[in-house]
């Protein structure tokens, strides 16, 4: 098994960003998604992002080709063979995660470590879908993964010390700063950040303008993006799913998702990716 090969499952916003991060750190990466359309989109977006970096003088044409050359795209789990570590970044639904891990358990080499990029689901529950729960752990990345410096590490009940050590080394190699987070919904960042975004949505529901709420937080608290801009950036649906996870996980009304978010998701106003969220996009 090559210690230089990793696999990333899911080629959405998070998965493709994690694949990019790993390739930039020198890993050979296979990015797997069962939807070929997602792979094509991920490949095209990454190529466009790197073209911009070359134009800005932040990357040479040679570096671009080298990094892109380290990423392969596949729609079959069989290609995870040979990876010493696999990062899962599929949609944030426990049934999908469990099915993915059961599949990975079947196709990955026996020694391979499986990590989930879940933003709040139980690592122990995901690990229980495999026959190697001691080799399963959580590594929570932040969007955009190549830019955000943090990785939250989450151990499940069965995670072994060896697995933890290897995952720490992986996080070091991809240049992430690590924090150990408890296995509770939202871990650290989302438990604090997402209720703030939820509160901002309540304020819009009560009549505030999104611009006023965002400007207040950008200028009054020095946040790089306002909470509603950030919600649009990450996805209204993703944010609502995280908030719902906190609400259901803690059984506490203080995490009640804002009804406006639910209406927006039903209407397809998912943020930047759908062209409309709290703001409109071209
Ligand atoms: N993918 C990859 N790289 C990206 C990117 C993307 N989607 N968006 C921006 N970048 C890169 C750019 O290429 C650029 O890199 P170079 O300097 O090498 O050219 C760099 O980021 C800066 O981009 P910009 O100059 O265009 O924009 P900026 O300076 O305004 O920064 C930002 C953009 C980094 C996103 C900044 O606005 C920011 O930090 N926003 C807050 C992000 C945040 O809070 N993320 C956490 C979300 S919560 C979460 O992720 C948890 C979860 O579970 C969903």
GROMACS .gro file of N, CA and C in nm, residues 8-12 15-16 19 30-47 71-76 79:
model
   99
    8UNK      N    1  -1.055   1.049  -0.201
    8UNK     CA    2  -1.157   1.139  -0.147
    8UNK      C    3  -1.289   1.098  -0.210
    9UNK      N    4  -1.386   1.069  -0.126
    9UNK     CA    5  -1.515   1.024  -0.177
    9UNK      C    6  -1.613   1.141  -0.177
   10UNK      N    7  -1.666   1.174  -0.294
   10UNK     CA    8  -1.754   1.289  -0.308
   10UNK      C    9  -1.677   1.399  -0.379
   11UNK      N   10  -1.738   1.452  -0.488
   11UNK     CA   11  -1.668   1.557  -0.564
   11UNK      C   12  -1.748   1.687  -0.562
   12UNK      N   13  -1.822   1.707  -0.452
   12UNK     CA   14  -1.895   1.833  -0.436
   12UNK      C   15  -1.799   1.942  -0.389
   15UNK      N   16  -1.562   1.788  -0.110
   15UNK     CA   17  -1.478   1.679  -0.159
   15UNK      C   18  -1.373   1.727  -0.258
   16UNK      N   19  -1.416   1.811  -0.354
   16UNK     CA   20  -1.319   1.856  -0.454
   16UNK      C   21  -1.213   1.945  -0.389
   19UNK      N   22  -0.969   1.719  -0.210
   19UNK     CA   23  -0.882   1.654  -0.309
   19UNK      C   24  -0.772   1.752  -0.353
   30UNK      N   25  -0.718   1.007  -0.566
   30UNK     CA   26  -0.828   0.968  -0.653
   30UNK      C   27  -0.956   1.024  -0.592
   31UNK      N   28  -1.027   1.103  -0.671
   31UNK     CA   29  -1.152   1.163  -0.626
   31UNK      C   30  -1.267   1.080  -0.687
   32UNK      N   31  -1.343   1.016  -0.597
   32UNK     CA   32  -1.448   0.925  -0.643
   32UNK      C   33  -1.585   0.988  -0.620
   33UNK      N   34  -1.670   0.981  -0.721
   33UNK     CA   35  -1.809   1.022  -0.703
   33UNK      C   36  -1.893   0.932  -0.792
   34UNK      N   37  -2.006   0.885  -0.739
   34UNK     CA   38  -2.087   0.793  -0.820
   34UNK      C   39  -2.157   0.867  -0.934
   35UNK      N   40  -2.160   1.002  -0.926
   35UNK     CA   41  -2.221   1.079  -1.035
   35UNK      C   42  -2.111   1.135  -1.126
   36UNK      N   43  -2.095   1.079  -1.247
   36UNK     CA   44  -1.989   1.128  -1.336
   36UNK      C   45  -1.998   1.278  -1.360
   37UNK      N   46  -2.119   1.334  -1.363
   37UNK     CA   47  -2.137   1.478  -1.386
   37UNK      C   48  -2.066   1.559  -1.279
   38UNK      N   49  -2.068   1.509  -1.154
   38UNK     CA   50  -2.003   1.580  -1.044
   38UNK      C   51  -1.852   1.581  -1.064
   39UNK      N   52  -1.799   1.471  -1.116
   39UNK     CA   53  -1.654   1.463  -1.139
   39UNK      C   54  -1.611   1.561  -1.248
   40UNK      N   55  -1.691   1.565  -1.356
   40UNK     CA   56  -1.657   1.658  -1.466
   40UNK      C   57  -1.657   1.803  -1.417
   41UNK      N   58  -1.759   1.835  -1.334
   41UNK     CA   59  -1.770   1.971  -1.283
   41UNK      C   60  -1.651   2.003  -1.192
   42UNK      N   61  -1.615   1.907  -1.105
   42UNK     CA   62  -1.504   1.930  -1.012
   42UNK      C   63  -1.374   1.954  -1.090
   43UNK      N   64  -1.353   1.873  -1.192
   43UNK     CA   65  -1.229   1.884  -1.272
   43UNK      C   66  -1.225   2.020  -1.343
   44UNK      N   67  -1.338   2.059  -1.401
   44UNK     CA   68  -1.343   2.187  -1.475
   44UNK      C   69  -1.324   2.305  -1.380
   45UNK      N   70  -1.389   2.299  -1.261
   45UNK     CA   71  -1.377   2.410  -1.166
   45UNK      C   72  -1.234   2.426  -1.117
   46UNK      N   73  -1.168   2.313  -1.090
   46UNK     CA   74  -1.032   2.319  -1.038
   46UNK      C   75  -0.937   2.375  -1.145
   47UNK      N   76  -0.958   2.330  -1.267
   47UNK     CA   77  -0.876   2.380  -1.376
   47UNK      C   78  -0.893   2.532  -1.391
   71UNK      N   79  -0.418   1.433  -0.952
   71UNK     CA   80  -0.558   1.398  -0.919
   71UNK      C   81  -0.619   1.317  -1.033
   72UNK      N   82  -0.673   1.201  -0.997
   72UNK     CA   83  -0.750   1.127  -1.097
   72UNK      C   84  -0.895   1.122  -1.049
   73UNK      N   85  -0.985   1.103  -1.143
   73UNK     CA   86  -1.128   1.105  -1.110
   73UNK      C   87  -1.187   0.969  -1.146
   74UNK      N   88  -1.276   0.922  -1.061
   74UNK     CA   89  -1.331   0.788  -1.086
   74UNK      C   90  -1.474   0.779  -1.033
   75UNK      N   91  -1.556   0.698  -1.101
   75UNK     CA   92  -1.692   0.679  -1.050
   75UNK      C   93  -1.708   0.539  -0.988
   76UNK      N   94  -1.594   0.473  -0.962
   76UNK     CA   95  -1.607   0.341  -0.900
   76UNK      C   96  -1.519   0.329  -0.774
   79UNK      N   97  -1.142   0.194  -0.728
   79UNK     CA   98  -1.019   0.272  -0.743
   79UNK      C   99  -0.962   0.325  -0.611
   0.00000   0.00000   0.00000
